[in-house]
Amino acid sequence: MRDIAVGLIGSGYIGKTHTIAYKAHTSVFGGPANPVCTALADAGQARADEAATRLGFGRAYGDWRDLVAAPDIDVVAIATPNAMHKDMALAAIRAGKHVYIEKPLALDAREAREIAAALEGTALVHMLGYNYLCNPIIGTLKALLDAGEIGEILHFRGRHNEDYMADPATPWGWRCSRALSGSGTIGDMGSHLISMAMHLVGPVAAICGDIQTVIAERTDGTGKVRAVENEDQAHALVRFRSGAMGVFESSRIAQGKKQGLAFEIVGSKGSVEFDQERMNELRLYDAGAPAGRRGFKTILVDTSCPDFGAFCPAPGHGLGYNDLKVIEVNRLMRAITDGAPVPVNVFDAVVIEEVIDAWLASAAGRSWIDLPPGA
Amino acid sequence: MRDIAVGLIGSGYIGKTHTIAYKAHTSVFGGPANPVCTALADAGQARADEAATRLGFGRAYGDWRDLVAAPDIDVVAIATPNAMHKDMALAAIRAGKHVYIEKPLALDAREAREIAAALEGTALVHMLGYNYLCNPIIGTLKALLDAGEIGEILHFRGRHNEDYMADPATPWGWRCSRALSGSGTIGDMGSHLISMAMHLVGPVAAICGDIQTVIAERTDGTGKVRAVENEDQAHALVRFRSGAMGVFESSRIAQGKKQGLAFEIVGSKGSVEFDQERMNELRLYDAGAPAGRRGFKTILVDTSCPDFGAFCPAPGHGLGYNDLKVIEVNRLMRAITDGAPVPVNVFDAVVIEEVIDAWLASAAGRSWIDLPPGA
Amino acid sequence: MRDIAVGLIGSGYIGKTHTIAYKAHTSVFGGPANPVCTALADAGQARADEAATRLGFGRAYGDWRDLVAAPDIDVVAIATPNAMHKDMALAAIRAGKHVYIEKPLALDAREAREIAAALEGTALVHMLGYNYLCNPIIGTLKALLDAGEIGEILHFRGRHNEDYMADPATPWGWRCSRALSGSGTIGDMGSHLISMAMHLVGPVAAICGDIQTVIAERTDGTGKVRAVENEDQAHALVRFRSGAMGVFESSRIAQGKKQGLAFEIVGSKGSVEFDQERMNELRLYDAGAPAGRRGFKTILVDTSCPDFGAFCPAPGHGLGYNDLKVIEVNRLMRAITDGAPVPVNVFDAVVIEEVIDAWLASAAGRSWIDLPPGA
Amino acid sequence: MRDIAVGLIGSGYIGKTHTIAYKAHTSVFGGPANPVCTALADAGQARADEAATRLGFGRAYGDWRDLVAAPDIDVVAIATPNAMHKDMALAAIRAGKHVYIEKPLALDAREAREIAAALEGTALVHMLGYNYLCNPIIGTLKALLDAGEIGEILHFRGRHNEDYMADPATPWGWRCSRALSGSGTIGDMGSHLISMAMHLVGPVAAICGDIQTVIAERTDGTGKVRAVENEDQAHALVRFRSGAMGVFESSRIAQGKKQGLAFEIVGSKGSVEFDQERMNELRLYDAGAPAGRRGFKTILVDTSCPDFGAFCPAPGHGLGYNDLKVIEVNRLMRAITDGAPVPVNVFDAVVIEEVIDAWLASAAGRSWIDLPPGA
């Protein structure tokens, strides 16, 4: 089995999630390739050294450009704040590396398109970290939608709400800065929702958003009061290209929600519901059941769901959040080895960025915005 | 204890609900007045006679105008299709009767204002049948919101979705006609949602809707194919006058939902969730709980909730749908006897109609509509 | 439609529940007979007068023997503490009255058999107030069990736990007295569980119990500390005559449970679950569903469930606790009018008392007790 | 950081779970030691070779005795059918290896005591694979019980039910054999329940069981019909040494349950509920909450729970079944490195076996059995 040398940029929360997934991958899936934690880069050699030792990487770079330039690296994984994605991705692509980029792809669609343009004509693998799509029960859900099990999709309502910024005393951070983060909750969590909606219902044709910054100022780590420059909560009306109606919602100040990606899809013959806080369950309503036997059925993950059997043969012995990343890494390995498609590639992510931009612009203009036909 | 003579117009589903509530009222509440099922009117004497016998009314009228004219009737209760409300209400008001009108008040805000105008200067009691507001656990919820228990309200998301028209084979009925029903799902169920949102969060300042008729034609009882003239599903972005953001949703084709009035309110210090399908439960999140002890608490109705103790002293021994109407009738009795306020009077209902009209108009114009300041 | 004159003895919590049901009955069911609140008896004329006025009974008796003797009374309804049931029931039966007796039937099986003996050879209707059996969704559940939908029943686990005595400061009351109440939680709530288990799974063949009085003393209303003479919590292993295994549990000190009658039945082809705190829902697992589509389905009450349609035509517009009593009263009316069977008659209730006695005796003897074959 | 050489015997379902945990351990916990997948043994060299390659072990043994004898192995992990545990454990202990043994420890308490005896006087680390105890939310639950947050524990009801043998067509396997498995569902899943009950409530003083083999015969892989020699379902009444009452239940034929370890604990001041199928949630009822604010609170796992932060800093980003094994491996590493206690060691497991034996014996004798005071 072939080793794939991974160079990871960034060693925070999501960098550790990457690492756990690389290390676990082959014991779970047994192939088709083995991701190796070859090198790690972070800001400054000391910090990089510490992280490489702590997480178990072979070597450390204090400057990510050196990692990108290293000839033995096969994949550059980018797990840094949004504003750094574009330069890192462009450099990696130019160095002929496969890229595995955390979401959102970039600060906006313009940046995203720049990255996409650099990939044109290359054979490089490119994948975004929209890990929630890798959930085996989402695989089952997608399959039943595609099989028409709930008929024609008429309605989608989704939210990705969390409360990690609900406390006004939570410090100002890079996610509050337009320059460092781009949008606020929409890019951070709304992008997960958009990726899920597009995966399940298809492209968005038009959007009409509403956004709000509720906590206008926060104190940063140095004690300085700084403006929050992007939205805390966001709503949107949506029309999908299929004709289905939708509602999107995202918030980083929604008290009580911890991993609050949840949605409902109504079809002409049934409905489905999902909540990431109970990520091993799917609720399915089949309108064709006989009278007195209709109701939402709570289905637990089992080996009939894609990828689940690699973790455990026993039904209902659920997966965790980190396991989704292990599946995502397996998609990357399969793409590199066999050319298999990835859940969200850079071209898909450009469309997500276009929806984000339109959400923001429609909110600013208090009007609907039609997405371009290619979106 | 004083008897209050009720004259009921209409003997369908909701007419029976009224009747059950009148008959049950005094055994539950023991006062302050006793509603008597004095007369019933329906279309044609034979039908009225049958209904009066079946439901236990003292006498029957084949023409509602005769009921309205009867001098011994104190309250005219109007439980007929929407298009008939205005004439009946105006006649009753002019005859000096208290009016108890099923929702929605009228076909549109213009009609609603006509009814309101007739009430100006009278001392008549007027109440709408927005029975979901009478739920004791909603009383508790309202009290905790008013006490600031979840802080400032930042977000409301609500839906009233059912699936009673989801089957294309369900016949065309008066609710599909613009002339007989006005709006479709918005007036039928969305109005409940609007009444709830206004009760809990306050007036709506602006709305931006989206609507869709999914099943364009249905066959009526005579086998004739007829156009469905109003919306099957509807979404809206909302801004409350308080500044809170909202999302409204209503559907009559949402497979799997049976009594699907549900909402979530996010505040700065906590959140609440409610689902009418579990109408005796309230879910409350208190952000002030200590770390490791935060979570949504499922509170069951008990005697600390308004009106509950009249039914049962034992906590969690839940109420049913019909019991809400018993409470509503008690509000009517209290209003007549003591001048106590009712949950939704005609003036309040005018505002609900204005929100409905704006929802429809904003959808037609694909734009936001600001509600007038008095709304 | 025939009037049935009801004479009610007792005007407490459950007496009021009776009254609400008598008053509501005919507006809900429209027949086959109309229960009339003819007379009420309570201890002392003043108390009886007050209650009769408050609840709306035609006349009042300060001595229940006078009520029983009144020639116009058709049904004597007994809603008094357990120790009074036997004498009242015997007097009523001897006076040729139908009897409607609150559960448990008596202090023990010996008393119960005395009542049953008095009924031998009469044509009187006799019914116990095991109202939870009247739930329409329980009707659906019973029908699906009888149709073999979950195969052969293998296992039953049920509890009826509440917390109304969990606080040691809750005063000593008649339910704490062996002379006034007989058993403690077993007779009060365990009897509901036994009635449900027998209704759904069939007769009990053997039982092995364990009981405990946790709060040994309580203060009565006069400030006197008194011994709690019966059990606060109780467990039992059970074998049904069918061969199915069971577990019973009852507690009056189970913190958090408010109407905690809940059970699970495992069959060879599926399972069902029910919780009275969500009394309009049934959870059904069908092992025959295809892989990836198996799960517990939450079915909401609708008109396919017996009796539900009399209350409301709309699915999921749930019933409340008091509505179960309305259905129970309808069973009584049907039994009187048409000879229809009642859910639990005195002969059935004797068997329930025998199970209760065996539960207590097996706990005392730390051993299994076989129930007599007729049980 | 020190490497710990693990030799794993057995490469089935649970052997793979071990492997995933060893490989993931250090990226999650970063120490205090690093388990290395040094050697794997299985029956026959070919099979061992295949498994070692597939799972990523350094070398393979066709005879487990060779693995035990290998001088570089620090820990022998035993993931084989129950009947093989004793010989393997004794050999490993005699070879001076730490032992990590899958549950149940042995076929019965006699065998278990033999293993325990071999450990007397050694400094070896010994740990059983009762992985459900390692759940961070169980850590929180244990802490709140120990702090008296729900008062004195009065009642425990638990079950571990699954349906993996519910289908009579499921083949006869080693778990159906008394010689290979010992007990049936009690040893397999009931042992998890017993370990949890003892962990949370303390030692068991007496037990009275009931068991049943529902499917008397099954066909083995060769087409031969064989007797099922142990129980499919089991119930028990329990008294804890603390005085608390309990009910235990275990089944391998409980249709619909997939990872059905669930329990409820009632205390004098509150209650807790847990269900492994929603393993990242704890339900807590605090009787001290004010009126109208009492209810079961659903708490999601977060960094206030032990070990959770090693996986993810974000609350509610739940763990999976395999993650519990990673925590268990960390306990092993800490025990080897620092002498930290393990959740269940061999001496604890002897007591679990004694409870299992008493459960079976009490069922056979239809009587209570008192556990020895040391149990």
mmCIF file of N, CA, C and O in Angstrom, chain C residues 7 11 14 26 39-40 42 49 78 81 91 96-97 124 131 138 177 219 256 268 271 318 321 335 345:
data_model
loop_
_atom_site.group_PDB
_atom_site.id
_atom_site.type_symbol
_atom_site.label_atom_id
_atom_site.label_comp_id
_atom_site.label_asym_id
_atom_site.label_seq_id
_atom_site.Cartn_x
_atom_site.Cartn_y
_atom_site.Cartn_z
ATOM 1 N N GLY C 7 -75.060 9.093 40.252
ATOM 2 C CA GLY C 7 -74.840 9.579 41.609
ATOM 3 C C GLY C 7 -73.386 9.365 41.963
ATOM 4 O O GLY C 7 -72.894 8.239 41.975
ATOM 5 N N SER C 11 -65.865 14.052 45.992
ATOM 6 C CA SER C 11 -65.770 15.263 45.172
ATOM 7 C C SER C 11 -64.356 15.823 45.141
ATOM 8 O O SER C 11 -64.149 17.005 44.957
ATOM 9 N N ILE C 14 -60.433 13.189 41.755
ATOM 10 C CA ILE C 14 -60.961 12.248 40.780
ATOM 11 C C ILE C 14 -62.462 12.423 40.615
ATOM 12 O O ILE C 14 -63.012 12.178 39.530
ATOM 13 N N THR C 26 -71.604 13.717 26.042
ATOM 14 C CA THR C 26 -72.547 13.632 24.932
ATOM 15 C C THR C 26 -72.221 14.603 23.810
ATOM 16 O O THR C 26 -72.504 14.334 22.646
ATOM 17 N N ALA C 39 -76.879 13.472 41.293
ATOM 18 C CA ALA C 39 -76.675 13.696 42.722
ATOM 19 C C ALA C 39 -75.229 13.454 43.102
ATOM 20 O O ALA C 39 -74.527 12.677 42.448
ATOM 21 N N LEU C 40 -74.820 14.135 44.157
ATOM 22 C CA LEU C 40 -73.454 13.989 44.649
ATOM 23 C C LEU C 40 -73.514 13.783 46.154
ATOM 24 O O LEU C 40 -74.306 14.434 46.846
ATOM 25 N N ASP C 42 -71.071 13.597 49.693
ATOM 26 C CA ASP C 42 -69.759 13.730 50.325
ATOM 27 C C ASP C 42 -69.979 13.714 51.833
ATOM 28 O O ASP C 42 -71.120 13.658 52.288
ATOM 29 N N ASP C 49 -73.056 19.976 49.681
ATOM 30 C CA ASP C 49 -73.744 21.092 49.018
ATOM 31 C C ASP C 49 -72.763 21.946 48.217
ATOM 32 O O ASP C 49 -73.024 22.307 47.069
ATOM 33 N N ILE C 78 -68.153 5.635 42.438
ATOM 34 C CA ILE C 78 -67.457 5.662 43.727
ATOM 35 C C ILE C 78 -66.048 6.218 43.528
ATOM 36 O O ILE C 78 -65.189 5.575 42.918
ATOM 37 N N PRO C 81 -61.635 7.273 48.979
ATOM 38 C CA PRO C 81 -60.480 6.453 49.352
ATOM 39 C C PRO C 81 -60.821 4.959 49.350
ATOM 40 O O PRO C 81 -61.981 4.564 49.581
ATOM 41 N N ALA C 91 -73.413 -1.849 48.934
ATOM 42 C CA ALA C 91 -74.704 -1.178 49.119
ATOM 43 C C ALA C 91 -75.327 -0.828 47.775
ATOM 44 O O ALA C 91 -76.540 -1.015 47.565
ATOM 45 N N GLY C 96 -79.389 -2.376 43.570
ATOM 46 C CA GLY C 96 -79.685 -2.577 42.152
ATOM 47 C C GLY C 96 -79.122 -1.523 41.231
ATOM 48 O O GLY C 96 -79.605 -1.305 40.129
ATOM 49 N N LYS C 97 -78.080 -0.869 41.691
ATOM 50 C CA LYS C 97 -77.458 0.164 40.863
ATOM 51 C C LYS C 97 -76.267 -0.404 40.084
ATOM 52 O O LYS C 97 -75.534 -1.260 40.593
ATOM 53 N N LEU C 124 -76.316 -6.269 36.503
ATOM 54 C CA LEU C 124 -75.784 -4.913 36.664
ATOM 55 C C LEU C 124 -74.487 -4.729 35.883
ATOM 56 O O LEU C 124 -73.686 -5.655 35.758
ATOM 57 N N ASN C 131 -58.559 4.203 33.552
ATOM 58 C CA ASN C 131 -58.767 5.063 32.391
ATOM 59 C C ASN C 131 -57.669 4.987 31.345
ATOM 60 O O ASN C 131 -57.903 5.242 30.175
ATOM 61 N N ILE C 138 -53.674 3.347 22.627
ATOM 62 C CA ILE C 138 -53.574 2.021 23.241
ATOM 63 C C ILE C 138 -54.492 1.048 22.493
ATOM 64 O O ILE C 138 -54.181 -0.136 22.344
ATOM 65 N N SER C 177 -51.577 4.817 54.828
ATOM 66 C CA SER C 177 -52.159 3.966 55.866
ATOM 67 C C SER C 177 -52.597 2.629 55.283
ATOM 68 O O SER C 177 -53.300 2.584 54.272
ATOM 69 N N THR C 219 -45.223 13.694 58.506
ATOM 70 C CA THR C 219 -46.044 14.474 59.434
ATOM 71 C C THR C 219 -47.420 14.674 58.819
ATOM 72 O O THR C 219 -47.529 15.063 57.663
ATOM 73 N N GLY C 256 -38.912 13.249 39.159
ATOM 74 C CA GLY C 256 -38.936 13.619 37.751
ATOM 75 C C GLY C 256 -40.083 13.019 36.964
ATOM 76 O O GLY C 256 -40.417 13.519 35.889
ATOM 77 N N SER C 268 -41.398 -11.217 18.746
ATOM 78 C CA SER C 268 -40.435 -11.921 17.898
ATOM 79 C C SER C 268 -40.213 -11.198 16.580
ATOM 80 O O SER C 268 -39.202 -11.410 15.923
ATOM 81 N N SER C 271 -41.205 -4.497 18.088
ATOM 82 C CA SER C 271 -41.329 -3.996 19.454
ATOM 83 C C SER C 271 -42.233 -2.776 19.460
ATOM 84 O O SER C 271 -42.378 -2.095 18.442
ATOM 85 N N GLY C 318 -53.874 16.023 19.637
ATOM 86 C CA GLY C 318 -53.920 15.026 20.692
ATOM 87 C C GLY C 318 -54.981 15.213 21.758
ATOM 88 O O GLY C 318 -55.522 16.307 21.970
ATOM 89 N N TYR C 321 -55.445 14.014 29.364
ATOM 90 C CA TYR C 321 -55.745 13.057 30.433
ATOM 91 C C TYR C 321 -57.247 12.956 30.695
ATOM 92 O O TYR C 321 -57.814 11.867 30.809
ATOM 93 N N ALA C 335 -72.179 0.078 27.748
ATOM 94 C CA ALA C 335 -72.445 -1.151 28.490
ATOM 95 C C ALA C 335 -73.874 -1.147 29.019
ATOM 96 O O ALA C 335 -74.581 -2.168 28.960
ATOM 97 N N ASN C 345 -63.902 -4.894 34.305
ATOM 98 C CA ASN C 345 -65.065 -4.998 35.187
ATOM 99 C C ASN C 345 -64.612 -5.524 36.554
ATOM 100 O O ASN C 345 -63.410 -5.718 36.791
#
